[in-house]
C-alpha positions in Angstrom: -4.4 20.2 -8.0 -2.8 22.6 -9.8 -0.8 24.5 -6.4 2.2 25.3 -7.4 5.9 25.3 -5.2 8.6 27.9 -6.6 11.3 26.1 -7.6 14.2 26.4 -5.1 16.9 27.8 -8.3 14.7 27.6 -10.9 15.0 25.4 -13.8 12.4 23.9 -15.7 11.5 20.3 -16.0 13.3 20.3 -19.9 16.6 22.2 -18.3 16.8 19.3 -15.7 16.2 16.3 -18.1 19.0 18.5 -20.3 21.5 18.5 -18.0 21.2 15.6 -15.9 24.2 16.0 -13.6 24.2 19.3 -11.9 24.6 19.3 -8.7 22.7 20.9 -6.1 24.9 23.5 -3.8 25.3 21.8 1.0 22.5 23.4 1.8 19.6 24.3 -1.1 17.6 27.3 0.2 14.0 26.4 0.8 11.2 26.6 -1.5 9.0 29.3 -1.5 5.5 28.5 0.6 2.3 27.6 -1.7 -0.2 29.9 -2.4 -3.0 29.1 -0.7 -4.9 25.6 -1.8 -8.4 26.5 -3.5 -11.1 24.3 -1.7 -11.3 20.9 -1.4 -14.8 19.4 -3.1 -17.7 17.8 -1.1 -17.4 14.0 -0.9 -19.1 12.6 -3.8 -18.3 16.2 -5.6 -15.7 15.0 -7.0 -15.9 14.6 -10.9 -17.0 11.2 -12.7 -14.3 12.4 -14.6 -10.4 14.0 -15.1 -8.8 14.2 -18.3 -6.1 16.9 -17.7 -5.5 17.7 -21.4 -7.4 16.6 -24.7 -4.2 16.6 -26.7 -2.5 13.9 -24.4 -3.6 9.9 -23.6 -5.1 9.1 -21.3 -7.6 9.8 -18.5 -8.6 9.3 -14.6 -12.4 8.2 -14.4 -13.6 8.9 -10.9 -16.8 6.9 -9.5 -18.8 7.4 -6.1 -19.4 3.8 -4.5 -22.9 3.4 -2.9 -24.0 1.1 -0.1 -24.6 -3.0 -1.1 -25.7 -3.6 2.7 -27.0 -2.5 5.8 -26.2 -3.0 9.2 -29.8 -3.6 11.2 -28.4 -2.8 14.1 -26.3 0.1 13.6 -27.7 1.3 10.4 -24.4 1.5 8.7 -23.3 -0.2 5.7 -20.7 -2.4 5.9 -20.3 -3.2 2.7 -19.7 -0.5 -0.1 -19.8 -1.3 -4.2 -20.1 -0.7 -8.1 -21.0 -2.9 -11.0 -20.2 -0.9 -14.6 -20.4 -2.0 -17.9 -20.4 0.7 -19.7 -17.0 2.6 -18.0 -13.9 4.0 -20.7 -11.0 1.8 -20.9 -8.7 1.5 -17.9 -5.4 -0.7 -17.0 -5.0 -0.2 -13.3 -7.6 0.5 -10.5 -7.9 2.0 -6.6 -10.1 2.8 -4.3 -10.4 6.3 -2.4 -11.7 7.9 0.2 -12.4 11.4 1.3 -10.0 12.1 4.9 -5.9 11.0 4.1 -5.8 10.7 8.1 -8.7 7.7 8.3 -7.7 4.1 8.0 -9.6 1.4 5.7 -10.1 -1.0 8.0 -11.6 -3.8 5.5 -10.6 -5.5 2.3 -10.9 -4.1 -1.1 -11.9 -6.7 -3.7 -11.6 -6.1 -7.8 -13.1 -7.8 -10.4 -12.4 -6.7 -14.4 -13.5 -7.6 -17.9 -11.1 -7.8 -20.2 -11.0 -5.8 -23.5 -11.7 -7.9 -26.6 -12.0 -11.2 -25.7 -15.5 -10.1 -22.4 -14.1 -12.2 -20.3 -14.5 -11.6 -15.9 -11.5 -12.6 -13.9 -11.3 -13.2 -10.9 -11.2 -11.3 -7.6 -8.2 -10.1 -7.2 -7.3 -8.4 -3.6 -6.2 -4.6 -3.8 -4.1 -3.6 -0.9 -5.4 -0.9 1.6 -2.3 0.0 3.4 -0.9 3.1 1.4 -2.0 5.4 4.2 2.2 4.7 5.1 3.1 6.6 1.3 2.8 10.5 1.1 4.3 13.1 2.2 5.4 14.0 5.5 2.8 15.8 7.8 3.2 19.7 7.8 4.8 19.8 4.9 2.6 21.8 2.0 2.2 19.1 -0.3 0.7 17.5 3.4 -1.5 20.1 4.0 -2.6 21.1 0.4 -6.4 20.6 0.9 -6.2 17.7 -2.3 -4.8 15.2 -0.4 -7.0 11.3 -0.4 -7.0 8.2 1.5 -6.1 5.7 -1.2 -5.5 2.2 -1.6 -2.6 0.7 -3.5 -3.4 1.3 -6.9 -3.3 -2.4 -9.2 -2.4 -3.4 -12.6 -5.4 -5.4 -13.7 -4.6 -4.9 -17.9 -6.8 -3.7 -20.4 -10.3 -3.4 -19.2 -13.8 -1.5 -19.7 -15.6 -3.7 -16.9 -15.3 -3.6 -13.4 -16.9 -4.8 -10.2 -15.6 -3.5 -7.1 -16.9 -3.5 -3.7 -15.2 -2.9 0.2 -15.8 -4.7 3.0 -15.2 -3.7 6.3 -14.0 -5.7 8.8 -15.6 -7.7 11.4 -13.6 -5.3 14.7 -14.6 -1.8 12.1 -18.4 -2.8 11.9 -18.3 -3.6 16.2 -16.7 -0.4 16.9 -19.1 1.8 14.9 -20.1 4.3 17.1 -23.2 6.9 16.8 -24.6 5.3 14.1 -22.0 5.8 11.6 -20.4 3.5 8.8 -17.8 1.3 9.6 -16.2 2.8 6.1 -14.9 5.6 5.4 -16.7 8.3 3.3 -16.6 9.8 0.2 -15.4 6.4 -0.9 -14.6 6.4 -4.7 -12.9 4.0 -7.5 -10.9 5.1 -9.6 -10.1 3.7 -13.4 -6.9 5.1 -15.0 -6.2 4.5 -18.6 -2.8 5.2 -19.0 -2.8 6.3 -22.4 -0.7 3.7 -25.1 1.7 5.7 -25.9 4.1 8.8 -25.1 2.4 11.8 -25.1 4.3 13.7 -28.3 7.7 16.0 -27.3 5.9 19.0 -29.0 2.5 18.8 -27.2 4.7 19.5 -23.9 5.3 23.0 -22.3 8.6 24.3 -21.4 9.4 27.7 -20.0 12.8 27.8 -22.1 11.7 27.2 -25.4 16.1 27.3 -26.3 16.1 24.7 -23.6 18.0 21.2 -25.3 15.2 18.8 -26.5 14.0 16.1 -23.8 15.9 12.7 -24.0 14.5 9.3 -23.1 17.4 8.4 -21.3 20.4 8.3 -19.3 22.9 7.0 -21.0 25.0 4.1 -18.7 28.5 5.5 -18.0 31.6 3.5 -17.0 32.9 4.7 -13.3 35.7 6.6 -14.9 33.4 8.8 -17.0 30.9 9.1 -14.0 33.9 10.1 -11.9 34.8 12.7 -14.9 31.7 14.1 -14.6 31.6 14.9 -11.2 35.0 16.2 -11.2 34.0 18.3 -13.9 30.5 19.9 -11.9 31.8 20.3 -8.5 35.7 20.5 -9.2 37.4 17.7 -6.9 36.8 13.9 -7.3 34.2 11.6 -5.1 36.4 8.8 -4.1 33.6 6.2 -4.2 30.9 6.2 -6.4 29.9 3.0 -8.8 29.3 4.1 -12.6 26.0 5.3 -13.6 23.5 3.2 -15.0 21.3 3.3 -17.5 17.9 5.3 -16.2 14.8 6.2 -18.6 13.7 9.4 -18.2 10.1 10.7 -17.2 10.2 12.1 -21.4 11.1 7.8 -21.9 8.3 6.2 -20.2 5.6 9.8 -21.2 5.0 11.4 -18.2 2.4 14.6 -18.9 4.3 16.9 -17.3 1.0 19.1 -17.3 -0.6 16.9 -14.2 2.0 17.6 -11.4 2.4 20.7 -10.1 5.1 23.0 -11.4 7.4 23.9 -9.1 10.1 21.5 -7.3 11.0 20.7 -3.5 14.4 19.7 -3.3 16.6 18.7 0.6 20.0 19.1 1.4 21.2 15.7 0.9 20.9 12.0 0.0 21.2 9.6 3.2 19.7 7.1 2.4 17.2 5.2 0.1 14.1 3.6 1.0 13.0 0.1 -1.1 9.7 -0.2 -1.4 7.4 -2.6 -3.8 3.9 -0.8 -5.7 1.5 -3.6 -5.1 0.6 -3.3 -8.3 0.4 -7.6 -8.7 2.8 -9.2 -11.2 0.7 -9.6 -13.9 3.1 -7.3 -16.8 5.1 -7.7 -19.3 8.4 -5.8 -19.2 7.4 -3.9 -22.6 4.0 -2.7 -20.5 6.2 -0.8 -17.6 5.9 3.0 -19.1 2.1 2.1 -19.1 2.4 0.6 -15.3 4.4 3.8 -14.2 1.9 5.8 -16.5 -1.0 5.0 -14.0 0.0 5.2 -10.7 2.0 8.8 -11.7 -2.1 9.5 -13.2 -3.0 7.6 -9.9 -1.0 9.3 -7.4 -1.6 13.5 -8.9 -5.4 12.1 -10.3 -7.0 10.4 -7.3 -4.1 10.8 -5.0 -3.8 14.7 -4.7 -0.1 14.1 -4.4 2.2 16.6 -6.5 3.8 14.4 -8.2 4.4 10.8 -8.5 5.2 9.7 -4.8 8.3 7.8 -5.6 11.6 9.0 -7.0 13.0 6.1 -8.9 10.7 2.6 -10.5 13.0 -0.7 -11.4 11.0 -3.2 -13.1 11.6 -6.7 -13.6 13.8 -6.5 -16.1 15.9 -4.8 -13.7 15.7 -1.6 -16.1 15.3 1.8 -13.5 13.4 5.3 -14.3 13.1 8.3 -13.3 10.1 9.4 -10.7 9.6 12.7 -9.2 10.7 15.3 -11.4 13.4 17.6 -10.6 16.9 16.5 -11.9 17.7 12.2 -11.9 21.3 13.5 -9.3 19.4 16.4 -7.1 18.0 15.7 -3.6 14.3 15.8 -4.7 11.5 15.4 -1.4 9.3 12.4 -2.3 6.2 10.9 -0.9 7.4 7.7 -0.8 7.8 6.6 3.0 5.8 8.9 5.7 8.1 10.5 8.0 11.1 10.4 6.8 10.9 12.1 3.1 13.7 14.7 3.6 17.3 13.7 3.5 15.9 10.6 1.5 15.6 8.4 -1.9 12.3 6.3 -2.4 13.0 3.0 -4.6 9.8 1.4 -6.1 10.3 -2.0 -7.6 7.1 -2.7 -9.9 5.2 -5.9 -8.2 4.2 -7.3 -5.3 6.7 -9.3 -2.8 4.2 -11.4 0.2 5.1 -14.7 -1.2 6.4 -14.2 -4.7 10.0 -13.6 -5.0 11.8 -10.3 -6.7 14.6 -10.9 -10.1 17.8 -10.9 -9.7 17.7 -8.2 -11.7 15.4 -6.5 -10.6 17.4 -6.8 -7.5 20.9 -5.7 -9.5 19.2 -2.8 -10.4 18.5 -1.0 -6.7 22.6 -1.8 -6.8 23.7 -0.5 -9.1 21.5 2.8 -8.7 21.9 3.1 -5.2 25.8 3.2 -6.1 26.0 5.7 -7.9 23.1 8.5 -6.2 23.5 8.0 -2.8 28.1 8.0 -4.3 27.0 11.1 -5.0 26.6 12.3 -1.8 29.6 10.2 -0.6 27.3 8.0 1.4 28.3 4.1 1.7 25.7 2.1 1.2 26.6 -0.7 4.1 26.9 1.9 6.8 23.8 3.2 9.1 22.9 6.6 8.8 20.7 9.0 11.1 17.7 10.0 9.6 15.1 12.7 11.7 11.4 11.6 11.9 8.9 14.0 10.4 5.8 11.4 12.5 4.5 8.5 11.7 3.2 4.9 13.9 6.5 4.0 14.6 8.2 7.3 15.9 7.2 10.4 16.9 8.0 13.4 15.5 11.6 15.3 15.8 13.3 11.5 16.4 16.5 11.0 15.3 16.3 7.2 14.1 19.6 5.1 13.2 18.6 3.6 10.4 20.5 1.5 7.6 22.0 3.3 4.5 19.8 1.1 2.0 16.7 0.2 4.3 13.3 -1.4 3.7 10.1 0.8 3.3 9.0 -1.0 6.8 11.7 0.0 8.9 10.0 3.5 9.0 7.1 2.5 9.1 4.9 -0.1 10.1 3.9 -1.6 7.5 4.5 -4.6 5.0 6.2 -2.8 1.8 8.6 -4.2 0.6 6.8 -7.4 0.5 8.7 -10.0 2.7 10.6 -11.4 -0.2 11.8 -8.5 -1.8 12.9 -7.5 1.9 15.1 -10.5 2.5 17.2 -9.5 -0.8 18.1 -6.3 1.1 21.2 -7.6 2.8 22.2 -9.3 -1.0 21.8 -5.5 -2.3 23.9 -3.2 0.6 26.7 -5.7 -0.6 26.4 -5.6 -4.3 26.2 -2.2 -4.2 29.2 -1.0 -1.8 31.5 -3.2 -4.2 30.2 -0.7 -7.1 31.5 1.7 -5.3 34.8 -0.1 -4.7 34.7 -0.2 -1.8 
C-alpha cells in the first residue's frame, strides 16, 4: 500500500507533532487526488510475509486458508482453516478476504501456542463484523484497490503456533448458488508481530531535517493554559473548552511511519465523536497498550489495506489517551472508523471488548477529558445534538442528514454491536462529565 495523498497544507508528520496546537482554517482545501493505485494481486497471490522495513521491529505474516470440509451436495467448502507450529512470533491475529464488500457470514475461532511455555490456549472467537469500520464509499481510500474484507483483530499475546477455523453459518451454506463457496474468496490468516519496542527516532524518515525532535507525548495543560494557547493561535478565546489531557503521540507508542501513506486528508471541522471498542479482547496489561496499538496499526494498513490506523484516538483501560491516525492531534483528520460518517467527526476506540465486560471508570473518564478538549477546540457542546451527512451505510442512505448525539456510539451510525453494550451504556455519563470539564 503505497499510494500517496497530498496534504492540504503540506506539513510533514514530524512538523504536525512538533506543532501540536496548529489549528486548521475554517474550510481546509480538498486534498489532491491520489495517483492511480497499482493493480491488486489476485486472491492467494499476496506475499506470505510483508515487513515494510527490516530495520524496524514488527512484521505481518499472511497465510492462505485451506478447505477442511466439503458440502457433498454443493461441492463447496463451508469450513476453512490452518494449523501451523512453525510461524514467526506474533501477538495479534485476524482473518482477511479479497472483497471488502463481501460479508463473512459465519464464525472465526483461533487458538494459539504461547511462546516459552508451549501451552495452547482454548478456542477464542474473533469478531467478524469489521465491515462497519473503514473509509466511506467513494473516497480515495476506499477505492484504492488495496482494501480487503477483514475481521476485527484479536490480541493473543506472544505466540509461535496457531490453529484457526472459519465456519460458514447454516444460512450461508443453504443459500449458496451455482456451487460457489459459502465463505468469502481469498481467506487469509494474518499474524502480526507488533515489535518489542518503539522504533528508534533516527530510523524514522522526515522531509524537513530542521524540524524539532518528535515528542513522545503532548503534556497535559490546565484549562487556563489551554485557553491561552487557543488565544495565541486564533486570536480570540474559546468560551467553553476543557483542559488538554496528556496524549501519547504516535512517536510515543512507536508507530512505524514508513507503513502508512505519507499525506493527510482533512475535513472542515469536528462536529461529533464516535466511541468504539477495538474488540481485541481484554487480556492485556496497560504496559502492553502501545504494543496492542502497533498491532492494530499494522493490521489496518498491511492486512486490511487502509491508508493508516482507522481511529483518531485510542484509550487503554488505565485511561491513557493515544494519538491515532496521523495528521495532527488538534486537526480535523478524516479517519476510517465509522463507515458513512467519517467526515466532520472523530473516532475514539477503547482497547478491549465490552459486550459483557464493563469498561474501567478511568477509560470512561478519558473519553470525557478528550472530548471536552477536542470538541471544545471547535466550539461543540458534548451534551448537544448535531447533523452529519451520511456517506452511505446500512442504516442511512448516502446524502441523508442524520441527527446524532455529539458523543455517539458506533452503533448510532451503523448497525453494529460496537462499542459493546456495557461501554455504550456509559456514554451518557461521558457526555455530562465532558460538558462539566468544558465549564458548561
